[in-house]
Coordinates of N, CA and C in Angstrom, one line a residue:
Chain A
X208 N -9.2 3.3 11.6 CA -8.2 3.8 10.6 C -7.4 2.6 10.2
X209 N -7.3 2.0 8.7 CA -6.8 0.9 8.4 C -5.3 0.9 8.0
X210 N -4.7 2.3 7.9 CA -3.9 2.6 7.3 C -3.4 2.5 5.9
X211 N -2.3 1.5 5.4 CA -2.3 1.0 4.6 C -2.7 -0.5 4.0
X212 N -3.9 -0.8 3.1 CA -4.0 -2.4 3.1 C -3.8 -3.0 1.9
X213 N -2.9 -3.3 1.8 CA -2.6 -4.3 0.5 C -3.4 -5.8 0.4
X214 N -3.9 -6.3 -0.8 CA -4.3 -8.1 -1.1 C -3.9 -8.0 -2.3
X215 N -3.8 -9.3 -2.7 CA -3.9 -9.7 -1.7 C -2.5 -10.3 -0.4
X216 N -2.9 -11.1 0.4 CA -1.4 -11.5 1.1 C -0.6 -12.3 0.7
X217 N -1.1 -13.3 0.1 CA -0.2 -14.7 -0.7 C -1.1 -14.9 -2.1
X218 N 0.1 -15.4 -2.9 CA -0.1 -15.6 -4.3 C 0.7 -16.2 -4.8
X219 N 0.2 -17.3 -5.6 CA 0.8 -18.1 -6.7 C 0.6 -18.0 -8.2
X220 N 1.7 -17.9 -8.9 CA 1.1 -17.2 -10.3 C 1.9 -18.3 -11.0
X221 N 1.1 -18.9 -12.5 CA 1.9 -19.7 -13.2 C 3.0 -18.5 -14.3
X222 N 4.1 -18.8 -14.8 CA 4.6 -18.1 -16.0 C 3.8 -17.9 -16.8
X223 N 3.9 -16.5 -17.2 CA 3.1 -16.1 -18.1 C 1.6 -15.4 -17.7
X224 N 1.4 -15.7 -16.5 CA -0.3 -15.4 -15.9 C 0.3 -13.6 -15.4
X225 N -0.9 -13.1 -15.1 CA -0.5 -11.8 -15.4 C -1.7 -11.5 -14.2
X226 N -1.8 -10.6 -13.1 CA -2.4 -9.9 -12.0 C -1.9 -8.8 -11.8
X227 N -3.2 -8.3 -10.4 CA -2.8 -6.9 -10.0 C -2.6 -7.3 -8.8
X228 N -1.6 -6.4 -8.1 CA -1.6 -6.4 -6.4 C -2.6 -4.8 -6.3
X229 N -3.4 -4.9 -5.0 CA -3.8 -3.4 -4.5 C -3.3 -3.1 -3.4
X230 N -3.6 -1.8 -3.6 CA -2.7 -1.1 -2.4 C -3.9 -0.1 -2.4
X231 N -4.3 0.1 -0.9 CA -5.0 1.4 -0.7 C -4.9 1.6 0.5
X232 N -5.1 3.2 0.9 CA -4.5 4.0 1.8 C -6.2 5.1 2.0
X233 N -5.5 5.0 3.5 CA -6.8 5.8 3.8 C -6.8 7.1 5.1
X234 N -5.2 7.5 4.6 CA -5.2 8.3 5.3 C -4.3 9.4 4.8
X235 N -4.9 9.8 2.9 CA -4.8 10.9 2.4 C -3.4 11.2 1.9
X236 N -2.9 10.3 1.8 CA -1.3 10.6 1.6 C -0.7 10.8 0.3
X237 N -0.2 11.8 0.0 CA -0.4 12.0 -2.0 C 1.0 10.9 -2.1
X238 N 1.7 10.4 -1.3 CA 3.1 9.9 -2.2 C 2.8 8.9 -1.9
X239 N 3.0 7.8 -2.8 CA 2.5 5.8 -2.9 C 3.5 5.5 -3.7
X240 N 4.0 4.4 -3.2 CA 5.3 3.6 -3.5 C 5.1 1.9 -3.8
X241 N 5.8 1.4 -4.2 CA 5.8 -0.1 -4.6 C 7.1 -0.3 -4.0
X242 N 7.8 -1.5 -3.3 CA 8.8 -2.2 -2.8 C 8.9 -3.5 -3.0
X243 N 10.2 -4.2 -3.8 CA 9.9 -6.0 -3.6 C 11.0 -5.8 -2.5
X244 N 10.9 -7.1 -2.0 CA 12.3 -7.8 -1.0 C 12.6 -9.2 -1.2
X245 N 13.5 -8.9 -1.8 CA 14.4 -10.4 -1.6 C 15.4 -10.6 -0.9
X246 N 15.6 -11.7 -0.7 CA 16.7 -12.2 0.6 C 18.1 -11.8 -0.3
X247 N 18.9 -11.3 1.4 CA 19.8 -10.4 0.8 C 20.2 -9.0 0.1
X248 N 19.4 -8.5 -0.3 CA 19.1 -7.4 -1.3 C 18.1 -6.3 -0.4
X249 N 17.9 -6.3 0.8 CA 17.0 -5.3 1.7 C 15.5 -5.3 0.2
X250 N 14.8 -4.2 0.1 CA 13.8 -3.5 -0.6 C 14.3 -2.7 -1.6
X251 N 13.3 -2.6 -2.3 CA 14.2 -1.9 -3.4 C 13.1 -1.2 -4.4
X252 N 13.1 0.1 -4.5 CA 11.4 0.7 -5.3 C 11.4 0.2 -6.6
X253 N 10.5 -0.2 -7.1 CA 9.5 -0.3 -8.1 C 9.2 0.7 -9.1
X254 N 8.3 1.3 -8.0 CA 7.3 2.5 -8.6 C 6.9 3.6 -7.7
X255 N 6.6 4.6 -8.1 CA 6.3 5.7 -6.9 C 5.6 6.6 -7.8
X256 N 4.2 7.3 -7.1 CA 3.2 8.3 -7.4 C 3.5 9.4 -6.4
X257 N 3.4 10.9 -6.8 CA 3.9 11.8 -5.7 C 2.2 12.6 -6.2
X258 N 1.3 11.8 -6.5 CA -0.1 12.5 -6.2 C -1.0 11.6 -7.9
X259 N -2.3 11.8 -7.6 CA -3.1 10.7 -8.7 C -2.8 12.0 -10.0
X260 N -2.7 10.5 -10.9 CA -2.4 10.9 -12.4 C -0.6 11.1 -12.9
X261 N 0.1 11.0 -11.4 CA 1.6 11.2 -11.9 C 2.3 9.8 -11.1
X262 N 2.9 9.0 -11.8 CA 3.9 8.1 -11.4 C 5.2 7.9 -11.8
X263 N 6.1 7.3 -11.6 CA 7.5 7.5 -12.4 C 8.5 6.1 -11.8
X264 N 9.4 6.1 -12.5 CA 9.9 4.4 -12.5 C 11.1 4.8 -11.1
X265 N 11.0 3.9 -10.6 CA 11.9 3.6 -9.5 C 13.8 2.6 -9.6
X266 N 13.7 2.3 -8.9 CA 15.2 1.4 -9.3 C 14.9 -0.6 -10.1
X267 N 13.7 -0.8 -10.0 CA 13.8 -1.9 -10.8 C 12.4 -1.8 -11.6
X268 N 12.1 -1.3 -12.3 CA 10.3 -1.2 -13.0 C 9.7 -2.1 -13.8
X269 N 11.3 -2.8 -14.7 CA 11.1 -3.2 -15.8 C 10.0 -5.0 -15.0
X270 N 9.1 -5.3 -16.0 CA 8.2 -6.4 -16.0 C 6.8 -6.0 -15.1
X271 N 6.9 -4.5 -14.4 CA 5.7 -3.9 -13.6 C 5.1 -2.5 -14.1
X272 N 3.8 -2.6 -14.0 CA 3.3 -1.1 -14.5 C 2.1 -1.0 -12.9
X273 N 1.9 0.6 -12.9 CA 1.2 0.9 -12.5 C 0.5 2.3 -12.8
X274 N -0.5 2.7 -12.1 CA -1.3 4.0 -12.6 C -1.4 4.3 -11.2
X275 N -2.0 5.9 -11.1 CA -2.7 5.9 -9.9 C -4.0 6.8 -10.3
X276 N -5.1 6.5 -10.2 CA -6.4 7.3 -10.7 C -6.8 8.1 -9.0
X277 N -6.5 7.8 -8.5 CA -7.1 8.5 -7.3 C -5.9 8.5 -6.0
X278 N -6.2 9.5 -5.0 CA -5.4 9.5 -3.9 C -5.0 8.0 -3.3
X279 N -6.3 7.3 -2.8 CA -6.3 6.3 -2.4 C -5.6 5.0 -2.7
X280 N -5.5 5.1 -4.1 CA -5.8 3.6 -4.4 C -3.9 3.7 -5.5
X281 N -3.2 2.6 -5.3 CA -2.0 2.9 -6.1 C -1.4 1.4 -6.7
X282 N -2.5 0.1 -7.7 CA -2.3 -0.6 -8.0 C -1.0 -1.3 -8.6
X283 N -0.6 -2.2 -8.3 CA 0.7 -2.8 -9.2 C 0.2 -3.9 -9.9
X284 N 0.6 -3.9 -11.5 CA 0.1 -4.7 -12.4 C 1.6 -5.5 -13.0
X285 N 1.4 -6.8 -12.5 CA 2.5 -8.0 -13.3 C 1.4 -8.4 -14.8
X286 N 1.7 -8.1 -16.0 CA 1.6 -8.2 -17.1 C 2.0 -9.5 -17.8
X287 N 3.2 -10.1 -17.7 CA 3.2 -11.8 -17.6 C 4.8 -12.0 -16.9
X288 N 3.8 -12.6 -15.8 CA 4.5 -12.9 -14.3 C 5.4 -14.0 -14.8
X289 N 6.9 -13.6 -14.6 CA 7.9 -14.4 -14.7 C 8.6 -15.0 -13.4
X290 N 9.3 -16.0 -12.9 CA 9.6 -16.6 -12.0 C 11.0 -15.8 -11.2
X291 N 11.5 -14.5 -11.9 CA 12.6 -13.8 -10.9 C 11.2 -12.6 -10.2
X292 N 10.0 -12.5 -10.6 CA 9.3 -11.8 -9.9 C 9.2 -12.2 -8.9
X293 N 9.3 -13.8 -8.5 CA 8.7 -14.1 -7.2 C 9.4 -13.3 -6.1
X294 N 8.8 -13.0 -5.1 CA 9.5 -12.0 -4.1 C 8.0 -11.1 -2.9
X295 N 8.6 -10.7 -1.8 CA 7.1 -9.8 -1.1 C 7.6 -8.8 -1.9
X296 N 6.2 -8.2 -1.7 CA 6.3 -6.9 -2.3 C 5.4 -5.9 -1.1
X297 N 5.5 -5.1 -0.7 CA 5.3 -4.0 0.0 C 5.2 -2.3 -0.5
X298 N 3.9 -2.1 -0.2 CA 3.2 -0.5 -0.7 C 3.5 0.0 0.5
X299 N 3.9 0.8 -0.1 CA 4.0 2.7 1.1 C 3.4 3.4 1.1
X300 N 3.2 4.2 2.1 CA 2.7 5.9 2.1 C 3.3 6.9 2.5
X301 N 3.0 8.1 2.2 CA 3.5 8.9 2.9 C 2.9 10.8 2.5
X302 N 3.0 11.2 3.7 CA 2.5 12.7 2.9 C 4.1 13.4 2.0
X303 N 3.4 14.2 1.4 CA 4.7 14.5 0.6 C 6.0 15.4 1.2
X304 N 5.6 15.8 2.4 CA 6.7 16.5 3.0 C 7.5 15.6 4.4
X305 N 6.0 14.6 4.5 CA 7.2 13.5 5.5 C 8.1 12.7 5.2
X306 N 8.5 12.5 6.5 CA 9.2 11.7 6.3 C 9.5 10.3 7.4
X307 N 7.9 9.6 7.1 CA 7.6 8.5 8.5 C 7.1 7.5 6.8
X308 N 7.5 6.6 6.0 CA 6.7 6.0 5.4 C 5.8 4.6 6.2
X309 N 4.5 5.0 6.1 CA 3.5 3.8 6.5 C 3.5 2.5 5.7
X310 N 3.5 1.4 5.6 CA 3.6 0.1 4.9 C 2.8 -0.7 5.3
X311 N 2.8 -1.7 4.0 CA 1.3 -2.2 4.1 C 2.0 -3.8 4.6
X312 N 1.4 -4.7 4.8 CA 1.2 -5.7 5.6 C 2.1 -7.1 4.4
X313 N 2.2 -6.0 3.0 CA 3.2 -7.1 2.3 C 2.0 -8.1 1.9
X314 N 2.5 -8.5 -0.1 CA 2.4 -9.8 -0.1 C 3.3 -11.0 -0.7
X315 N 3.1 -12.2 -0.7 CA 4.3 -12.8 -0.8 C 3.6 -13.7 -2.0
X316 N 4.5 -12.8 -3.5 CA 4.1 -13.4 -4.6 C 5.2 -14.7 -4.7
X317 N 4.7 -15.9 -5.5 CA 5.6 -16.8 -5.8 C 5.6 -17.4 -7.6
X318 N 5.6 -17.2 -8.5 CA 5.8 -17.3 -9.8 C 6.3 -19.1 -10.2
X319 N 6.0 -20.0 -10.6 CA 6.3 -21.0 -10.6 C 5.6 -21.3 -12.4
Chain B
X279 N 24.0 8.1 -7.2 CA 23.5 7.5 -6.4 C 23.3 7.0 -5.2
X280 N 23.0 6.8 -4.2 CA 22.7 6.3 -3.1 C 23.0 4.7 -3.0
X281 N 23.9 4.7 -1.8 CA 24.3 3.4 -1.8 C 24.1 2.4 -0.1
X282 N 23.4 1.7 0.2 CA 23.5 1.3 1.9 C 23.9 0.4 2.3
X283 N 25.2 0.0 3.1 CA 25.5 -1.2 3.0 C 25.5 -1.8 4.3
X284 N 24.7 -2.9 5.0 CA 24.6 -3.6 6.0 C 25.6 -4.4 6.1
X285 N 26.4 -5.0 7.0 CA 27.6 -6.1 6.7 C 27.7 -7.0 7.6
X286 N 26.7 -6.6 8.5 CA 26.4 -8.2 9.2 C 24.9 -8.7 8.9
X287 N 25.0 -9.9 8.1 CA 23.7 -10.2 7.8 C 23.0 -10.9 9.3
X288 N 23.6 -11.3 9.9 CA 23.2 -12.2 10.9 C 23.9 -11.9 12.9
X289 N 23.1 -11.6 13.0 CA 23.4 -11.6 14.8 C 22.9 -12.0 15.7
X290 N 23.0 -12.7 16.7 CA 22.9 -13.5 18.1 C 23.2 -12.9 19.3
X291 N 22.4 -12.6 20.2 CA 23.1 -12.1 21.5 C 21.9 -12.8 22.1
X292 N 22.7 -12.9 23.5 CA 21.3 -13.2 24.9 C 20.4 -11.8 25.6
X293 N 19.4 -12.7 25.5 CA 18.3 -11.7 26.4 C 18.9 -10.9 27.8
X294 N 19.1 -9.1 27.5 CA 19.5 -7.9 28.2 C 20.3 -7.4 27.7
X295 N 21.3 -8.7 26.8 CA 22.6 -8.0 26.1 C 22.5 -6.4 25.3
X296 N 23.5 -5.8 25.4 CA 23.4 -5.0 24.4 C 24.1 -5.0 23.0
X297 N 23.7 -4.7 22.0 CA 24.1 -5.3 20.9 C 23.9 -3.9 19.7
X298 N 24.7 -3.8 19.1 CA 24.9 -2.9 17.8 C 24.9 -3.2 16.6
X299 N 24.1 -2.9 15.5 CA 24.0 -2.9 14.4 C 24.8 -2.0 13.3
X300 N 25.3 -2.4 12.3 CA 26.1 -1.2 11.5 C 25.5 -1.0 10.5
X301 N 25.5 -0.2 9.9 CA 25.0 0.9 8.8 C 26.3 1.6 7.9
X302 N 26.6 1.3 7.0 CA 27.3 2.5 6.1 C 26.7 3.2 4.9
X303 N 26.8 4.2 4.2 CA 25.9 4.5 3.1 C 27.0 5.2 2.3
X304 N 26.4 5.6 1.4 CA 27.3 6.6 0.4 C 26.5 7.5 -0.4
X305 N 26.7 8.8 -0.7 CA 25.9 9.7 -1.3 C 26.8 10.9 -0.9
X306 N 26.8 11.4 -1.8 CA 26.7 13.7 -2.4 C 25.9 14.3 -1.8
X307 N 24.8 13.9 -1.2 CA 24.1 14.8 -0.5 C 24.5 15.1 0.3
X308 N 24.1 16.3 1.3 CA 24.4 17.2 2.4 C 23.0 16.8 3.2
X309 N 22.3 16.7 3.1 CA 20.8 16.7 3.5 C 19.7 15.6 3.5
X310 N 19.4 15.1 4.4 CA 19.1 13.7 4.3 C 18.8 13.2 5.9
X311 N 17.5 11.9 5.6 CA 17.3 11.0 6.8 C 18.2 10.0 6.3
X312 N 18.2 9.1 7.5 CA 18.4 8.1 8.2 C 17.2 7.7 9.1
X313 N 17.1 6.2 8.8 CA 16.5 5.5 9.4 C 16.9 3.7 9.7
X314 N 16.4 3.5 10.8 CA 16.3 2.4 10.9 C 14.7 1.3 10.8
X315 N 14.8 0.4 10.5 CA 13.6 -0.2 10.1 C 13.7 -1.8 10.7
X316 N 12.6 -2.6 11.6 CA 12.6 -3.7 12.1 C 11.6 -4.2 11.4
X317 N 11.7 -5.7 11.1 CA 11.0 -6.6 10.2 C 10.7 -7.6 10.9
X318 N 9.6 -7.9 11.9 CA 9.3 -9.0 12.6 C 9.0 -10.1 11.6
X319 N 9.2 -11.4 12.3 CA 8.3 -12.1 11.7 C 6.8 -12.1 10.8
X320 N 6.2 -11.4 11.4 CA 4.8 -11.1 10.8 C 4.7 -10.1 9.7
X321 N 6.0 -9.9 9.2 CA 6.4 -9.4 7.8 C 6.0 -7.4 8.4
X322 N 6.0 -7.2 9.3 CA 4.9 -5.7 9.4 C 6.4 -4.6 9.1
X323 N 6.5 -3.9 8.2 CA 7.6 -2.9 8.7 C 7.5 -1.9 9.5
X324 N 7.9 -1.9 10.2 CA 8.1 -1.0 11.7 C 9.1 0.2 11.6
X325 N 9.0 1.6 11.7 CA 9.8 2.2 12.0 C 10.9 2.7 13.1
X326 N 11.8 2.3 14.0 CA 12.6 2.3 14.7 C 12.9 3.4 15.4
X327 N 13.7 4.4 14.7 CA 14.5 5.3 14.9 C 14.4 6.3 13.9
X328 N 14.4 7.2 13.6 CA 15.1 8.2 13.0 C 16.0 9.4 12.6
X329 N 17.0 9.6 12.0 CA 18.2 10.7 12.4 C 17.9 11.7 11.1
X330 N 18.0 13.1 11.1 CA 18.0 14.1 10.2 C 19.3 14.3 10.0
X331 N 20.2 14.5 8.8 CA 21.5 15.0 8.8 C 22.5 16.1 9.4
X332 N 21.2 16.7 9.6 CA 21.7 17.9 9.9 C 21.3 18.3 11.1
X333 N 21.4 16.8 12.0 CA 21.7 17.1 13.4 C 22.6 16.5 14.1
X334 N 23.5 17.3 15.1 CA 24.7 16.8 15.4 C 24.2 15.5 16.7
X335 N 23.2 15.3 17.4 CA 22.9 15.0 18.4 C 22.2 13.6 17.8
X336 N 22.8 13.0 18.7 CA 21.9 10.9 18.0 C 20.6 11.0 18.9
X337 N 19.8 10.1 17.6 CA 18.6 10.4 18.1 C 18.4 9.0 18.9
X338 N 17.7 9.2 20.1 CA 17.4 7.6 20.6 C 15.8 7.6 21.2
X339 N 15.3 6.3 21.0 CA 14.1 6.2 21.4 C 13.9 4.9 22.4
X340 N 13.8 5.5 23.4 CA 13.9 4.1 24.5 C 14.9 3.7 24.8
X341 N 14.8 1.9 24.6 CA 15.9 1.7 24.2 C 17.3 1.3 23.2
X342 N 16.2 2.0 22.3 CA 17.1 2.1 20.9 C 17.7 3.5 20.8
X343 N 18.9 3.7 20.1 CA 20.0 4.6 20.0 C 20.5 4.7 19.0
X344 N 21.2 5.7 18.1 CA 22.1 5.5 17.2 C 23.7 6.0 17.2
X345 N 24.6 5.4 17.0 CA 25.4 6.0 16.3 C 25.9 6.8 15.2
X346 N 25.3 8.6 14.7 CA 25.5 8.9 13.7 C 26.8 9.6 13.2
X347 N 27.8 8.9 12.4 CA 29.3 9.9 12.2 C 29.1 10.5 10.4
X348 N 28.3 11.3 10.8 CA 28.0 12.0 9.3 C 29.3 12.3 8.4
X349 N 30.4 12.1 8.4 CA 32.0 12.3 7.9 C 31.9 11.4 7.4
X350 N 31.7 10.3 8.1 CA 32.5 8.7 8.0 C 31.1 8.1 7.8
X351 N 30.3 9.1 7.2 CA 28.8 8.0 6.8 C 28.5 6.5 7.3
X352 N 28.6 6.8 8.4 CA 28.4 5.5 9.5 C 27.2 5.4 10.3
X353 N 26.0 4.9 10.5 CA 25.1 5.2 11.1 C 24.4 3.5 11.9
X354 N 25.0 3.6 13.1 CA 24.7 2.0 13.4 C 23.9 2.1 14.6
X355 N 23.5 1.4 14.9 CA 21.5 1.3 16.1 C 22.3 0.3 17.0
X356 N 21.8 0.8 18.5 CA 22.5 -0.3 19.7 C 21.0 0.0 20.3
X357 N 20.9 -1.2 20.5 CA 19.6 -1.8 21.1 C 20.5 -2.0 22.9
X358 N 19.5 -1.6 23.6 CA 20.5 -1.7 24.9 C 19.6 -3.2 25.5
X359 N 20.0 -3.6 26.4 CA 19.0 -4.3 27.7 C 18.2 -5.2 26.4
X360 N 18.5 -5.8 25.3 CA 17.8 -6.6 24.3 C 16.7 -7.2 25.2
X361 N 15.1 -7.2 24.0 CA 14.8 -8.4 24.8 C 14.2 -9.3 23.6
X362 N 13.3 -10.6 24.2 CA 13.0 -11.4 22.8 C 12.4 -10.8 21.8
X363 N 11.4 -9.9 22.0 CA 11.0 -9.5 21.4 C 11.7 -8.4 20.4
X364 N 13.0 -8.6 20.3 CA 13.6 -7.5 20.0 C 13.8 -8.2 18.2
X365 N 14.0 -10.1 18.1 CA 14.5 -10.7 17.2 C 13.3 -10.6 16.0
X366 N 14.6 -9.9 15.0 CA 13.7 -9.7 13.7 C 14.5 -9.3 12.6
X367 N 13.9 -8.8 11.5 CA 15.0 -8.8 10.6 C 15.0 -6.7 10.8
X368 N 16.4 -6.2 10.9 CA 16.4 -4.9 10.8 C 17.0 -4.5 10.0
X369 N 16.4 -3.3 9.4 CA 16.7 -2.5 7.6 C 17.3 -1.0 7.9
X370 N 18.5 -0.4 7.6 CA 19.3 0.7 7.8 C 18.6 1.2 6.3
X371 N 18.2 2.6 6.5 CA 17.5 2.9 5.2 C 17.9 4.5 4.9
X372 N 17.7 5.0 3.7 CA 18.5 6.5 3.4 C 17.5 7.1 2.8
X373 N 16.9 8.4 2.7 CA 15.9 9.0 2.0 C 17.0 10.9 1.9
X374 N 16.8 10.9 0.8 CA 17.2 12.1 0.6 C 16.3 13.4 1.3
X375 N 16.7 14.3 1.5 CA 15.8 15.5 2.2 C 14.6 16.2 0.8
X376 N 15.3 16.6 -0.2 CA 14.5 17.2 -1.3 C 14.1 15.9 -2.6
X377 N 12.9 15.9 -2.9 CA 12.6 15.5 -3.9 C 11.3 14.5 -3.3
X378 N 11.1 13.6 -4.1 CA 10.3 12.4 -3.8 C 10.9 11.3 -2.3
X379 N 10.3 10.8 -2.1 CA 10.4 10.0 -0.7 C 11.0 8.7 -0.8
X380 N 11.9 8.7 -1.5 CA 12.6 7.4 -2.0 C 13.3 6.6 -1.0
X381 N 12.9 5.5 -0.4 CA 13.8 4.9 0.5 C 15.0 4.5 -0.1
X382 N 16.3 4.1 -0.1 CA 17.0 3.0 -0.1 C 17.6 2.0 0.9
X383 N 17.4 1.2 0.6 CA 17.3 0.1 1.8 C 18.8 -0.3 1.7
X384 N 18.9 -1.3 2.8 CA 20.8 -1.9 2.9 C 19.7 -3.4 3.0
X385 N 20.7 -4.3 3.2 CA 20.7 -5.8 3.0 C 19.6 -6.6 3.9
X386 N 19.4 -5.5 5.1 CA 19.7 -6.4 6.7 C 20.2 -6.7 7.0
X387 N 19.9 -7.2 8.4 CA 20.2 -7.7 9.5 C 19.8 -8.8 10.3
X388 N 19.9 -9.9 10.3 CA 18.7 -10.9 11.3 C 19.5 -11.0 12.5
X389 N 18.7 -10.3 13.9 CA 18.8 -10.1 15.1 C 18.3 -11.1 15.8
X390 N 19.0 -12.1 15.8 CA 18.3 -13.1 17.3 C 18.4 -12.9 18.6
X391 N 17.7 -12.8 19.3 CA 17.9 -12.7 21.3 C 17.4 -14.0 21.7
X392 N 18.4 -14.7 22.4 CA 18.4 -15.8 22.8 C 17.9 -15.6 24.5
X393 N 17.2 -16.6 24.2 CA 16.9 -16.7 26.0 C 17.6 -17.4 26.9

């Protein structure tokens, strides 16, 4: 059981270059979350899916998109990666009536 | 809105000590977790603790504990008997009871245990 596995783990992105982080989950959980952390400022959501085909913006969204086409899988797409993105970013799970969120191992984007 | 505020970013104690973390939040809601969250070095988030609002009784696990003063929206974690492995960064976090699963996080904490 892998739980949650995000890649990749480390990343360098020039301004302007544009990637996906993945996030997948394998243990059925309809709600998937996106989290950055920067020093000082704890985590802070992104993005959140409360089952595939519905997502909705969280407390900072703007410069990120995501979709979710399936239970499993709850990608984050940097569109053109600016240098306040650099930051980890960390995927959640969770079933939709818990309340234990599972997290993924984090990656640590850097924008330069 | 939901608001969590950590106010010691940084703490030091020796290996056994016991040591407390503080937590404050702010929110309208009636109904709601609390949690605590540890952040080792190896980046993994760990879940801690957990408190339900709408119980008068602190929840403790081992030897982690809370303080919950649901009036005084105060909710602070005492690690008893510290040990090294205790040092990491720790996240006081708020999820409302109804809706989607929204954490909000506070600042941290970086917990050293000195040997």
């Amino acid at each position: 059981n892998a739980g949650v596995t995000q890649t990749p783990k480390f990343q360098v992105l020039k301004t302007g270059q544009s990637m996906t982080l993945q996030c997948a989950q394998d243990m059925n959980h309809e709600y998937m979350s996106w989290y950055r952390q920067d020093p000082g400022m704890g985590l802070r959501l992104i993005h959140y899916s409360v089952g595939a085909g519905i997502t909705d913006q969280g407390e900072v969204p703007n410069g990120y998109n995501v979709s979710r086409s399936t239970t499993e899988d709850f990608p984050l797409r940097l569109l053109s990666a600016a240098p306040s993105q650099t930051s980890v970013y960390f995927c959640a799970s969770s079933t939709l009536r818990g309340t234990e969120a599972f997290f993924g191992q984090g990656t640590r984007l850097t924008v330069v | 809105a939901q608001t969590v505020t950590q106010s010691q970013p940084e703490m030091s104690v020796q290996e056994a000590e016991t040591v407390t973390l503080s937590c404050t939040y702010d929110t309208s809601e009636n109904n709601y977790y609390l949690f605590w969250y540890k952040q080792p070095p190896s980046r993994q988030m760990i879940l801690v603790i957990r408190q339900e609002a709408y119980k008068q009784q602190n929840a403790t696990e081992n030897r982690f504990s809370v303080n919950f003063q649901k009036a005084a929206k105060s909710f602070s974690l005492k690690i008893s008997d510290s040990q090294l492995g205790d040092t990491a960064m720790y996240f006081c976090a708020f999820m409302k009871q109804q809706g989607a699963q929204k954490l909000v996080f506070g600042q941290g904490t970086r917990l050293t245990i000195n040997p």
